[in-house]
mmCIF file of C-alpha atoms and ligand atoms in Angstrom:
data_model
loop_
_atom_site.group_PDB
_atom_site.id
_atom_site.type_symbol
_atom_site.label_atom_id
_atom_site.label_comp_id
_atom_site.label_asym_id
_atom_site.label_seq_id
_atom_site.Cartn_x
_atom_site.Cartn_y
_atom_site.Cartn_z
ATOM 1 C CA MET K 21 -126.702 37.499 -104.403
ATOM 2 C CA ALA K 22 -128.162 37.584 -101.187
ATOM 3 C CA LYS K 23 -126.384 36.115 -98.055
ATOM 4 C CA TYR K 24 -129.187 33.497 -97.507
ATOM 5 C CA ARG K 25 -131.477 31.650 -99.930
ATOM 6 C CA ILE K 26 -134.396 30.148 -98.112
ATOM 7 C CA ALA K 27 -137.061 27.976 -100.072
ATOM 8 C CA TRP K 28 -140.523 29.140 -99.143
ATOM 9 C CA LEU K 29 -143.024 26.328 -98.994
ATOM 10 C CA PRO K 30 -146.445 27.324 -97.830
ATOM 11 C CA GLY K 31 -148.247 24.184 -98.755
ATOM 12 C CA ASP K 32 -152.106 23.566 -98.027
ATOM 13 C CA GLY K 33 -154.556 25.325 -95.983
ATOM 14 C CA ILE K 34 -153.530 27.221 -93.038
ATOM 15 C CA GLY K 35 -149.734 26.686 -94.215
ATOM 16 C CA ARG K 36 -150.353 29.798 -96.252
ATOM 17 C CA ASP K 37 -151.787 31.876 -93.459
ATOM 18 C CA VAL K 38 -149.233 31.364 -90.947
ATOM 19 C CA LEU K 39 -146.206 31.723 -93.584
ATOM 20 C CA ASP K 40 -147.774 34.965 -94.542
ATOM 21 C CA ALA K 41 -147.682 36.245 -90.873
ATOM 22 C CA THR K 42 -143.938 34.768 -90.282
ATOM 23 C CA LYS K 43 -142.846 37.013 -93.441
ATOM 24 C CA ILE K 44 -144.097 40.007 -91.781
ATOM 25 C CA VAL K 45 -141.628 39.416 -88.845
ATOM 26 C CA LEU K 46 -138.767 37.972 -91.236
ATOM 27 C CA ASP K 47 -139.009 41.229 -93.271
ATOM 28 C CA ARG K 48 -138.568 43.400 -90.170
ATOM 29 C CA LEU K 49 -135.157 41.875 -89.227
ATOM 30 C CA GLY K 50 -132.914 43.224 -91.994
ATOM 31 C CA VAL K 51 -131.403 39.845 -92.581
ATOM 32 C CA ASP K 52 -130.187 39.637 -96.228
ATOM 33 C CA VAL K 53 -132.342 36.799 -97.543
ATOM 34 C CA GLU K 54 -133.768 35.734 -100.874
ATOM 35 C CA TYR K 55 -136.947 33.769 -100.613
ATOM 36 C CA LEU K 56 -137.578 31.264 -103.251
ATOM 37 C CA PRO K 57 -141.133 30.224 -103.682
ATOM 38 C CA GLY K 58 -141.792 26.396 -104.244
ATOM 39 C CA ASP K 59 -144.641 23.893 -105.093
ATOM 40 C CA ILE K 60 -145.774 21.514 -102.618
ATOM 41 C CA GLY K 61 -149.041 19.894 -101.425
ATOM 42 C CA TRP K 62 -152.310 18.587 -102.444
ATOM 43 C CA GLU K 63 -152.980 20.765 -105.299
ATOM 44 C CA PHE K 64 -149.857 19.517 -107.188
ATOM 45 C CA TRP K 65 -150.861 16.043 -106.459
ATOM 46 C CA CYS K 66 -154.180 16.582 -108.043
ATOM 47 C CA ARG K 67 -152.623 18.470 -110.931
ATOM 48 C CA GLU K 68 -149.303 16.425 -111.520
ATOM 49 C CA GLY K 69 -149.728 13.337 -109.565
ATOM 50 C CA ASP K 70 -146.642 14.465 -107.217
ATOM 51 C CA PRO K 71 -147.339 16.664 -104.158
ATOM 52 C CA LEU K 72 -143.523 17.032 -103.874
ATOM 53 C CA PRO K 73 -142.504 17.625 -107.525
ATOM 54 C CA GLN K 74 -138.807 17.152 -108.724
ATOM 55 C CA ARG K 75 -138.271 20.809 -109.398
ATOM 56 C CA THR K 76 -139.054 21.688 -105.647
ATOM 57 C CA ILE K 77 -136.642 19.159 -104.494
ATOM 58 C CA GLU K 78 -134.095 20.815 -106.767
ATOM 59 C CA LEU K 79 -135.005 24.032 -105.504
ATOM 60 C CA MET K 80 -134.472 22.869 -101.891
ATOM 61 C CA LYS K 81 -131.170 21.465 -102.862
ATOM 62 C CA ALA K 82 -130.319 25.057 -104.038
ATOM 63 C CA THR K 83 -130.872 26.983 -101.125
ATOM 64 C CA ASP K 84 -129.680 26.921 -97.534
ATOM 65 C CA CYS K 85 -132.839 25.790 -95.917
ATOM 66 C CA ALA K 86 -136.506 26.045 -96.091
ATOM 67 C CA MET K 87 -139.440 27.425 -94.310
ATOM 68 C CA PHE K 88 -142.581 25.072 -94.628
ATOM 69 C CA GLY K 89 -146.184 25.440 -93.722
ATOM 70 C CA ALA K 90 -148.294 22.506 -93.777
ATOM 71 C CA ILE K 91 -149.732 19.715 -96.059
ATOM 72 C CA THR K 92 -152.727 17.867 -96.150
ATOM 73 C CA SER K 93 -151.583 14.369 -95.682
ATOM 74 C CA LYS K 94 -154.553 11.969 -94.706
ATOM 75 C CA PRO K 95 -154.091 9.248 -97.075
ATOM 76 C CA ARG K 96 -157.317 8.871 -99.334
ATOM 77 C CA THR K 97 -158.764 7.643 -102.494
ATOM 78 C CA VAL K 98 -159.510 10.553 -104.404
ATOM 79 C CA ALA K 99 -162.494 11.181 -106.575
ATOM 80 C CA GLU K 100 -161.766 10.917 -110.248
ATOM 81 C CA GLU K 101 -163.029 14.201 -111.134
ATOM 82 C CA GLU K 102 -160.629 16.054 -108.627
ATOM 83 C CA LEU K 103 -157.815 14.648 -110.565
ATOM 84 C CA SER K 104 -156.170 16.299 -113.725
ATOM 85 C CA PRO K 105 -157.624 14.346 -117.038
ATOM 86 C CA GLN K 106 -154.214 12.396 -117.525
ATOM 87 C CA LEU K 107 -154.376 10.887 -113.993
ATOM 88 C CA GLN K 108 -157.732 9.939 -114.071
ATOM 89 C CA ASN K 109 -158.677 6.168 -113.999
ATOM 90 C CA LYS K 110 -155.271 5.353 -112.464
ATOM 91 C CA GLY K 111 -156.324 4.318 -109.009
ATOM 92 C CA HIS K 112 -154.399 7.202 -107.391
ATOM 93 C CA VAL K 113 -153.886 7.369 -103.539
ATOM 94 C CA TYR K 114 -152.650 10.222 -101.967
ATOM 95 C CA ARG K 115 -149.448 10.074 -99.522
ATOM 96 C CA SER K 116 -147.991 12.649 -97.482
ATOM 97 C CA PRO K 117 -144.852 13.775 -99.245
ATOM 98 C CA ILE K 118 -143.443 15.144 -95.848
ATOM 99 C CA VAL K 119 -141.917 11.602 -94.809
ATOM 100 C CA ARG K 120 -140.431 11.405 -98.347
ATOM 101 C CA MET K 121 -138.836 14.992 -97.774
ATOM 102 C CA ARG K 122 -137.503 14.355 -94.375
ATOM 103 C CA GLN K 123 -135.771 10.887 -95.741
ATOM 104 C CA LEU K 124 -134.782 12.196 -99.045
ATOM 105 C CA LEU K 125 -132.992 15.284 -97.595
ATOM 106 C CA ASP K 126 -131.713 12.916 -94.416
ATOM 107 C CA LEU K 127 -133.262 15.365 -92.081
ATOM 108 C CA TYR K 128 -132.660 13.002 -89.071
ATOM 109 C CA ILE K 129 -133.337 15.360 -86.391
ATOM 110 C CA CYS K 130 -136.742 16.670 -85.662
ATOM 111 C CA ARG K 131 -136.443 18.971 -82.603
ATOM 112 C CA ARG K 132 -139.414 20.275 -81.103
ATOM 113 C CA PRO K 133 -139.230 23.050 -78.173
ATOM 114 C CA CYS K 134 -142.438 23.196 -75.906
ATOM 115 C CA PHE K 135 -141.944 26.089 -73.578
ATOM 116 C CA ALA K 136 -144.800 27.555 -71.306
ATOM 117 C CA TYR K 137 -144.382 31.221 -72.164
ATOM 118 C CA PRO K 138 -145.298 33.298 -68.999
ATOM 119 C CA GLY K 139 -148.398 34.938 -69.452
ATOM 120 C CA ASN K 140 -149.891 32.325 -71.954
ATOM 121 C CA PRO K 141 -153.474 31.626 -70.611
ATOM 122 C CA LEU K 142 -153.382 28.272 -72.244
ATOM 123 C CA ASN K 143 -150.395 26.909 -70.403
ATOM 124 C CA TYR K 144 -151.130 23.784 -68.382
ATOM 125 C CA ARG K 145 -148.728 24.785 -65.806
ATOM 126 C CA GLU K 146 -146.099 27.440 -65.776
ATOM 127 C CA GLY K 147 -142.488 26.509 -65.700
ATOM 128 C CA ILE K 148 -142.909 23.726 -68.413
ATOM 129 C CA ASP K 149 -139.807 23.812 -70.641
ATOM 130 C CA LEU K 150 -139.549 20.743 -72.752
ATOM 131 C CA VAL K 151 -137.635 19.727 -75.954
ATOM 132 C CA VAL K 152 -138.476 16.684 -77.951
ATOM 133 C CA PHE K 153 -136.043 15.072 -80.194
ATOM 134 C CA ARG K 154 -137.799 12.924 -82.406
ATOM 135 C CA GLU K 155 -135.836 10.442 -84.803
ATOM 136 C CA ASN K 156 -137.033 11.628 -88.237
ATOM 137 C CA THR K 157 -136.230 9.053 -91.014
ATOM 138 C CA GLU K 158 -136.922 5.642 -89.609
ATOM 139 C CA ASP K 159 -139.227 3.432 -87.379
ATOM 140 C CA LEU K 160 -142.687 2.727 -88.660
ATOM 141 C CA TYR K 161 -142.226 5.766 -91.028
ATOM 142 C CA ALA K 162 -139.793 3.761 -93.094
ATOM 143 C CA GLY K 163 -142.761 2.900 -95.314
ATOM 144 C CA VAL K 164 -142.139 -0.741 -95.931
ATOM 145 C CA GLU K 165 -145.680 -2.031 -95.687
ATOM 146 C CA TYR K 166 -147.592 -5.076 -97.193
ATOM 147 C CA TYR K 167 -151.140 -5.832 -97.980
ATOM 148 C CA PRO K 168 -151.509 -8.497 -99.171
ATOM 149 C CA VAL K 169 -148.376 -9.970 -97.617
ATOM 150 C CA PRO K 170 -146.228 -11.434 -100.294
ATOM 151 C CA GLU K 171 -146.392 -15.404 -99.978
ATOM 152 C CA GLU K 172 -142.450 -15.697 -99.876
ATOM 153 C CA MET K 173 -142.356 -13.548 -96.656
ATOM 154 C CA PHE K 174 -144.345 -16.386 -94.888
ATOM 155 C CA ARG K 175 -141.320 -18.545 -95.108
ATOM 156 C CA VAL K 176 -139.277 -16.269 -92.590
ATOM 157 C CA LYS K 177 -139.267 -17.827 -89.064
ATOM 158 C CA GLY K 178 -141.996 -16.239 -86.905
ATOM 159 C CA MET K 179 -144.494 -15.571 -89.676
ATOM 160 C CA GLU K 180 -146.213 -18.653 -89.169
ATOM 161 C CA ARG K 181 -148.012 -16.515 -86.197
ATOM 162 C CA VAL K 182 -149.029 -13.982 -88.807
ATOM 163 C CA ALA K 183 -152.585 -14.455 -90.420
ATOM 164 C CA ARG K 184 -152.283 -15.007 -94.207
ATOM 165 C CA ASP K 185 -155.068 -12.038 -94.583
ATOM 166 C CA ALA K 186 -152.802 -9.572 -92.545
ATOM 167 C CA ALA K 187 -151.615 -6.298 -93.383
ATOM 168 C CA ILE K 188 -148.047 -5.273 -91.978
ATOM 169 C CA SER K 189 -145.805 -2.432 -91.399
ATOM 170 C CA ILE K 190 -142.354 -2.918 -90.635
ATOM 171 C CA LYS K 191 -140.568 -1.008 -87.895
ATOM 172 C CA VAL K 192 -137.149 -0.213 -88.812
ATOM 173 C CA ASN K 193 -134.424 0.940 -86.402
ATOM 174 C CA THR K 194 -130.679 1.090 -87.503
ATOM 175 C CA PRO K 195 -127.979 1.528 -85.027
ATOM 176 C CA ARG K 196 -126.675 4.496 -87.061
ATOM 177 C CA GLY K 197 -130.279 6.000 -86.876
ATOM 178 C CA CYS K 198 -130.606 5.585 -83.137
ATOM 179 C CA ARG K 199 -127.200 6.935 -82.182
ATOM 180 C CA ARG K 200 -127.235 9.917 -84.217
ATOM 181 C CA ILE K 201 -130.498 11.176 -82.986
ATOM 182 C CA ILE K 202 -129.570 10.104 -79.330
ATOM 183 C CA GLU K 203 -126.320 12.158 -79.885
ATOM 184 C CA ALA K 204 -127.972 15.129 -81.080
ATOM 185 C CA ALA K 205 -130.237 15.134 -77.881
ATOM 186 C CA PHE K 206 -127.253 14.769 -75.578
ATOM 187 C CA GLU K 207 -125.221 17.483 -77.536
ATOM 188 C CA PHE K 208 -127.962 19.931 -77.348
ATOM 189 C CA ALA K 209 -128.528 19.308 -73.762
ATOM 190 C CA LYS K 210 -124.660 19.889 -73.082
ATOM 191 C CA ASP K 211 -124.915 22.995 -75.469
ATOM 192 C CA LYS K 212 -128.070 24.602 -73.945
ATOM 193 C CA LYS K 213 -127.141 23.238 -70.060
ATOM 194 C CA ARG K 214 -129.778 21.133 -69.787
ATOM 195 C CA ARG K 215 -130.086 18.739 -66.881
ATOM 196 C CA LYS K 216 -131.688 15.634 -68.148
ATOM 197 C CA VAL K 217 -132.418 13.586 -71.130
ATOM 198 C CA THR K 218 -135.283 11.149 -71.017
ATOM 199 C CA CYS K 219 -135.297 8.256 -73.745
ATOM 200 C CA VAL K 220 -138.985 7.288 -74.510
ATOM 201 C CA HIS K 221 -139.502 3.754 -75.746
ATOM 202 C CA LYS K 222 -141.596 0.523 -75.187
ATOM 203 C CA ALA K 223 -138.754 -1.795 -74.994
ATOM 204 C CA ASN K 224 -140.324 -3.982 -72.551
ATOM 205 C CA VAL K 225 -142.772 -5.218 -75.477
ATOM 206 C CA VAL K 226 -141.086 -4.084 -78.803
ATOM 207 C CA ARG K 227 -137.884 -5.764 -77.792
ATOM 208 C CA VAL K 228 -135.621 -5.791 -80.706
ATOM 209 C CA THR K 229 -136.104 -2.238 -82.201
ATOM 210 C CA ASP K 230 -136.846 -0.352 -79.186
ATOM 211 C CA GLY K 231 -134.335 -2.633 -77.376
ATOM 212 C CA LEU K 232 -131.645 -1.234 -79.753
ATOM 213 C CA PHE K 233 -132.781 2.327 -79.178
ATOM 214 C CA LEU K 234 -132.686 1.894 -75.200
ATOM 215 C CA GLU K 235 -129.206 0.077 -75.447
ATOM 216 C CA THR K 236 -127.724 2.962 -77.739
ATOM 217 C CA PHE K 237 -129.208 5.275 -75.345
ATOM 218 C CA ASN K 238 -127.505 3.801 -72.483
ATOM 219 C CA GLU K 239 -124.029 3.787 -74.430
ATOM 220 C CA VAL K 240 -124.252 7.413 -75.531
ATOM 221 C CA SER K 241 -125.226 8.647 -72.031
ATOM 222 C CA SER K 242 -122.078 7.385 -70.483
ATOM 223 C CA SER K 243 -120.257 10.019 -72.552
ATOM 224 C CA TYR K 244 -122.240 12.855 -70.977
ATOM 225 C CA PRO K 245 -121.628 12.208 -67.185
ATOM 226 C CA SER K 246 -123.023 15.662 -66.313
ATOM 227 C CA ILE K 247 -126.600 15.101 -67.832
ATOM 228 C CA GLN K 248 -128.874 12.897 -66.065
ATOM 229 C CA PRO K 249 -129.840 9.942 -68.058
ATOM 230 C CA ASP K 250 -133.691 8.682 -67.607
ATOM 231 C CA GLU K 251 -135.829 6.579 -69.470
ATOM 232 C CA ALA K 252 -139.591 5.724 -69.718
ATOM 233 C CA ASN K 253 -142.033 3.634 -71.475
ATOM 234 C CA ILE K 254 -144.170 5.829 -73.899
ATOM 235 C CA ASP K 255 -147.354 4.989 -72.183
ATOM 236 C CA SER K 256 -146.381 5.321 -68.583
ATOM 237 C CA LEU K 257 -144.535 8.693 -69.910
ATOM 238 C CA CYS K 258 -147.851 10.100 -71.216
ATOM 239 C CA GLN K 259 -149.230 10.151 -67.751
ATOM 240 C CA TRP K 260 -146.282 11.311 -66.002
ATOM 241 C CA LEU K 261 -146.167 14.133 -68.440
ATOM 242 C CA LEU K 262 -149.555 15.301 -67.530
ATOM 243 C CA LYS K 263 -148.740 14.695 -63.860
ATOM 244 C CA ARG K 264 -145.558 16.040 -63.242
ATOM 245 C CA PRO K 265 -144.209 17.923 -66.412
ATOM 246 C CA LEU K 266 -141.910 19.725 -64.665
ATOM 247 C CA ASP K 267 -139.796 16.476 -64.025
ATOM 248 C CA TYR K 268 -139.014 16.315 -67.566
ATOM 249 C CA ASP K 269 -136.334 18.286 -69.827
ATOM 250 C CA VAL K 270 -135.041 16.831 -73.157
ATOM 251 C CA LEU K 271 -136.939 13.999 -74.473
ATOM 252 C CA VAL K 272 -135.415 11.680 -77.238
ATOM 253 C CA ALA K 273 -137.634 9.079 -79.126
ATOM 254 C CA PRO K 274 -138.265 6.971 -82.142
ATOM 255 C CA ASN K 275 -140.138 8.362 -84.810
ATOM 256 C CA LEU K 276 -143.700 7.445 -84.030
ATOM 257 C CA TYR K 277 -143.521 7.906 -80.238
ATOM 258 C CA GLY K 278 -141.696 11.347 -81.104
ATOM 259 C CA ASP K 279 -144.659 12.238 -83.238
ATOM 260 C CA ILE K 280 -147.293 11.562 -80.476
ATOM 261 C CA ILE K 281 -145.456 13.043 -77.663
ATOM 262 C CA SER K 282 -144.807 16.337 -79.680
ATOM 263 C CA ASP K 283 -148.427 16.885 -79.777
ATOM 264 C CA LEU K 284 -148.696 16.060 -76.139
ATOM 265 C CA CYS K 285 -146.032 18.523 -75.180
ATOM 266 C CA ALA K 286 -147.344 21.230 -77.435
ATOM 267 C CA GLN K 287 -150.759 20.946 -75.886
ATOM 268 C CA LEU K 288 -148.975 21.355 -72.379
ATOM 269 C CA THR K 289 -147.539 24.887 -73.397
ATOM 270 C CA GLY K 290 -150.346 26.296 -75.391
ATOM 271 C CA GLY K 291 -151.653 23.959 -77.929
ATOM 272 C CA LEU K 292 -150.497 23.286 -81.524
ATOM 273 C CA GLY K 293 -150.233 27.090 -81.946
ATOM 274 C CA PHE K 294 -147.204 27.163 -80.342
ATOM 275 C CA GLY K 295 -145.481 23.945 -81.434
ATOM 276 C CA ALA K 296 -142.555 24.670 -83.481
ATOM 277 C CA SER K 297 -140.340 22.345 -85.433
ATOM 278 C CA GLY K 298 -137.082 22.076 -86.953
ATOM 279 C CA ASN K 299 -135.947 18.902 -89.424
ATOM 280 C CA ILE K 300 -132.419 19.009 -89.336
ATOM 281 C CA GLY K 301 -129.831 17.216 -91.269
ATOM 282 C CA VAL K 302 -126.070 17.605 -91.822
ATOM 283 C CA ASP K 303 -126.061 20.389 -94.232
ATOM 284 C CA TYR K 304 -129.759 21.401 -94.775
ATOM 285 C CA ALA K 305 -132.892 21.839 -92.614
ATOM 286 C CA VAL K 306 -136.669 22.458 -93.104
ATOM 287 C CA PHE K 307 -138.344 24.677 -90.229
ATOM 288 C CA GLU K 308 -142.279 24.227 -89.833
ATOM 289 C CA PRO K 309 -145.045 24.154 -87.078
ATOM 290 C CA THR K 310 -145.682 20.922 -85.685
ATOM 291 C CA HIS K 311 -149.518 21.292 -86.664
ATOM 292 C CA GLY K 312 -151.275 20.458 -89.929
ATOM 293 C CA SER K 313 -153.203 22.268 -92.602
ATOM 294 C CA ALA K 314 -156.399 22.608 -90.121
ATOM 295 C CA PRO K 315 -158.608 22.800 -93.484
ATOM 296 C CA LYS K 316 -161.467 24.293 -91.451
ATOM 297 C CA TYR K 317 -159.532 27.391 -91.090
ATOM 298 C CA ALA K 318 -157.782 27.736 -94.054
ATOM 299 C CA GLY K 319 -157.489 30.989 -95.887
ATOM 300 C CA MET K 320 -159.327 32.574 -92.776
ATOM 301 C CA TYR K 321 -156.268 34.214 -91.204
ATOM 302 C CA ARG K 322 -157.558 33.102 -87.846
ATOM 303 C CA VAL K 323 -154.919 30.549 -86.651
ATOM 304 C CA ASN K 324 -151.954 31.430 -84.309
ATOM 305 C CA PRO K 325 -148.826 31.739 -86.278
ATOM 306 C CA ILE K 326 -146.831 31.769 -83.144
ATOM 307 C CA ALA K 327 -145.707 28.087 -83.842
ATOM 308 C CA THR K 328 -144.291 29.132 -87.266
ATOM 309 C CA ILE K 329 -142.646 32.349 -86.143
ATOM 310 C CA LEU K 330 -140.902 30.439 -83.496
ATOM 311 C CA ALA K 331 -139.759 27.916 -86.191
ATOM 312 C CA ALA K 332 -138.465 30.891 -87.953
ATOM 313 C CA SER K 333 -136.406 31.910 -84.934
ATOM 314 C CA MET K 334 -135.207 28.548 -84.895
ATOM 315 C CA MET K 335 -134.136 28.694 -88.726
ATOM 316 C CA LEU K 336 -132.275 32.078 -87.839
ATOM 317 C CA GLU K 337 -130.269 30.356 -85.078
ATOM 318 C CA TRP K 338 -129.238 27.294 -87.355
ATOM 319 C CA LEU K 339 -128.305 29.714 -90.002
ATOM 320 C CA GLY K 340 -125.885 31.474 -87.374
ATOM 321 C CA GLU K 341 -128.118 34.781 -87.188
ATOM 322 C CA VAL K 342 -128.478 34.415 -83.304
ATOM 323 C CA GLN K 343 -129.119 37.876 -82.629
ATOM 324 C CA ALA K 344 -132.032 38.001 -84.964
ATOM 325 C CA ALA K 345 -133.173 34.629 -83.714
ATOM 326 C CA MET K 346 -133.152 36.237 -80.187
ATOM 327 C CA ARG K 347 -135.016 39.060 -81.358
ATOM 328 C CA VAL K 348 -137.453 37.181 -82.555
ATOM 329 C CA SER K 349 -137.947 34.808 -79.508
ATOM 330 C CA LYS K 350 -137.952 37.951 -77.108
ATOM 331 C CA ALA K 351 -140.552 39.598 -79.064
ATOM 332 C CA ILE K 352 -142.815 36.555 -79.085
ATOM 333 C CA ALA K 353 -142.355 36.321 -75.295
ATOM 334 C CA SER K 354 -143.237 40.195 -74.707
ATOM 335 C CA VAL K 355 -146.413 39.932 -77.271
ATOM 336 C CA ILE K 356 -147.645 36.752 -75.208
ATOM 337 C CA GLN K 357 -146.543 38.432 -71.642
ATOM 338 C CA GLU K 358 -148.634 41.751 -72.463
ATOM 339 C CA GLY K 359 -151.538 39.845 -73.539
ATOM 340 C CA LYS K 360 -153.087 42.509 -75.918
ATOM 341 C CA VAL K 361 -152.945 40.740 -79.099
ATOM 342 C CA ARG K 362 -154.334 37.233 -78.790
ATOM 343 C CA THR K 363 -155.769 34.927 -81.541
ATOM 344 C CA TYR K 364 -158.828 32.893 -81.119
ATOM 345 C CA ASP K 365 -157.196 29.808 -79.278
ATOM 346 C CA MET K 366 -155.847 32.050 -76.666
ATOM 347 C CA SER K 367 -159.696 33.543 -76.563
ATOM 348 C CA GLY K 368 -158.842 36.755 -78.521
ATOM 349 C CA SER K 369 -160.119 38.238 -81.632
ATOM 350 C CA ALA K 370 -156.708 39.130 -83.326
ATOM 351 C CA SER K 371 -156.099 37.785 -86.950
ATOM 352 C CA THR K 372 -153.229 35.499 -87.907
ATOM 353 C CA LEU K 373 -151.655 38.887 -89.615
ATOM 354 C CA ASP K 374 -152.381 41.056 -86.720
ATOM 355 C CA MET K 375 -150.251 38.574 -84.438
ATOM 356 C CA GLY K 376 -147.299 38.600 -86.958
ATOM 357 C CA GLN K 377 -147.537 42.385 -87.050
ATOM 358 C CA ALA K 378 -147.592 42.494 -83.149
ATOM 359 C CA ILE K 379 -144.314 40.408 -83.088
ATOM 360 C CA ALA K 380 -142.607 42.328 -85.839
ATOM 361 C CA ASP K 381 -143.255 45.400 -84.248
ATOM 362 C CA LYS K 382 -141.639 44.049 -80.780
ATOM 363 C CA CYS K 383 -138.388 42.990 -82.819
HETATM 364 P P1 LIG G 422 -154.128 20.034 -87.372
HETATM 365 O O1 LIG G 422 -152.795 20.025 -86.683
HETATM 366 O O2 LIG G 422 -154.051 20.576 -89.109
HETATM 367 O O3 LIG G 422 -155.350 20.827 -86.843
HETATM 368 C C1 LIG G 422 -156.113 20.308 -85.696
HETATM 369 C C2 LIG G 422 -156.678 21.181 -84.860
HETATM 370 O O4 LIG G 422 -155.565 21.936 -84.191
HETATM 371 C C3 LIG G 422 -157.281 22.786 -85.672
HETATM 372 O O5 LIG G 422 -158.653 22.191 -86.207
HETATM 373 C C4 LIG G 422 -157.271 23.527 -84.877
HETATM 374 O O6 LIG G 422 -158.223 23.595 -83.825
HETATM 375 C C5 LIG G 422 -155.929 23.500 -84.105
HETATM 376 N N1 LIG G 422 -154.806 24.165 -84.770
HETATM 377 C C6 LIG G 422 -154.062 23.617 -85.618
HETATM 378 N N2 LIG G 422 -153.012 24.601 -85.881
HETATM 379 C C7 LIG G 422 -153.368 25.535 -85.129
HETATM 380 C C8 LIG G 422 -152.767 27.227 -84.945
HETATM 381 N N3 LIG G 422 -151.887 27.519 -85.555
HETATM 382 N N4 LIG G 422 -153.626 27.965 -84.250
HETATM 383 C C9 LIG G 422 -154.671 27.585 -83.556
HETATM 384 N N5 LIG G 422 -155.119 26.432 -83.544
HETATM 385 C C10 LIG G 422 -154.481 25.477 -84.467
HETATM 386 O O7 LIG G 422 -154.437 18.617 -87.554
HETATM 387 P P2 LIG G 422 -155.620 17.621 -88.209
HETATM 388 O O8 LIG G 422 -156.995 18.430 -88.485
HETATM 389 O O9 LIG G 422 -155.674 16.380 -87.851
HETATM 390 O O10 LIG G 422 -154.877 17.491 -89.627
HETATM 391 C C11 LIG G 422 -155.357 18.517 -91.107
HETATM 392 C C12 LIG G 422 -154.541 17.900 -91.971
HETATM 393 O O11 LIG G 422 -153.106 18.212 -91.801
HETATM 394 C C13 LIG G 422 -154.507 16.356 -92.368
HETATM 395 O O12 LIG G 422 -154.540 16.186 -93.748
HETATM 396 C C14 LIG G 422 -153.246 16.217 -91.847
HETATM 397 O O13 LIG G 422 -152.751 14.718 -92.042
HETATM 398 C C15 LIG G 422 -152.283 16.866 -91.964
HETATM 399 N N6 LIG G 422 -151.046 17.244 -91.064
HETATM 400 C C16 LIG G 422 -150.039 17.605 -91.594
HETATM 401 C C17 LIG G 422 -148.911 17.989 -91.101
HETATM 402 C C18 LIG G 422 -148.093 18.781 -91.856
HETATM 403 O O14 LIG G 422 -147.900 19.331 -92.706
HETATM 404 N N7 LIG G 422 -146.528 18.581 -91.219
HETATM 405 C C19 LIG G 422 -148.910 17.557 -89.615
HETATM 406 C C20 LIG G 422 -150.171 17.074 -88.967
HETATM 407 C C21 LIG G 422 -151.119 16.863 -89.787
HETATM 408 MG MG1 LIG G 423 -147.468 14.997 -85.604
#
């Protein structure tokens, strides 16, 4: 049996393109890995009514970690003719399985490094080096939503202010959920000798849930005297990130704010083609690009696979294959610096696979 077993989940759209390029790089490293392909995505929803079939969950449980591409996840009602006959006339509404996957496997850390590689023509500013820690299982993504709101909920104090025809989504933050993501951010900062951790919140308005997040941050930060604690409201932070991105280092946020600032930080360092992501739990992790399935580029092998190749480097580090991880990240840096091979987003004409090949050749 191979040393590592990795679930290989391309998913939809450009998920396949970027994973194909990533495989070229991984195959060059000589790490003893068995890749086990798994079914996930839109296609399986249409055929089976479940975009994350139970067999894929079992596959993930039987592997060390997973590499994942992307999924088409906009909730929408589907035309009946797109569904398999047994699902027709059942009024199905598609929902993303990614949030479910993160909750099911308790992948509570979403770590997203955003580094301005020297020589990247898309850098907003040289020297940007941010790492987002997004809480990955709670907050408005907990999935507690009502429309219509059940009558008995209106008996709860405060609900008299809510209109009878309202739709409501409940924001859920737990002390444990807040603590473990904040501790993960500080532990990372300590380990990597980073200077500062910024807590992203809106506690001045969302007093209870974000208040708990900020309070927990203040408690945890006192155990890390060598790291500067900092806090900012999400709205204000967005403008400061654009104005003074070099002032920021590690950022920790509840799920929704973390989702939002991830795309902003990715854009500061080259766009979605550079945003890598690790969904990390206690003993399992799923690595993926931050971007989605970009349907208009699906199967064209035009998009930039660097985000996914960086995610593969994060995966190797997580597995303990530190040398291999460094070979990949150095190769990415070198290809960007050289500037000979560039995909369309970098105003080049290289294909997704050309980029994978160029990075593999430098490993
Ligand atoms: P998207 O991230 O798929 O693409 C937006 C745009 O960003 C693309 O049109 C393209 O211009 C650019 N882009 C994305 N990836 C790129 C790459 N690797 N290289 C160069 N340019 C790149 O976001 P969009 O269009 O809002 O969503 C498409 C679908 O993906 C939706 O169904 C959405 O719900 C889903 N989605 C899935 C995610 C996931 O699987 N983790 C995350 C985000 C969105
Ligand atoms: Mg997002």
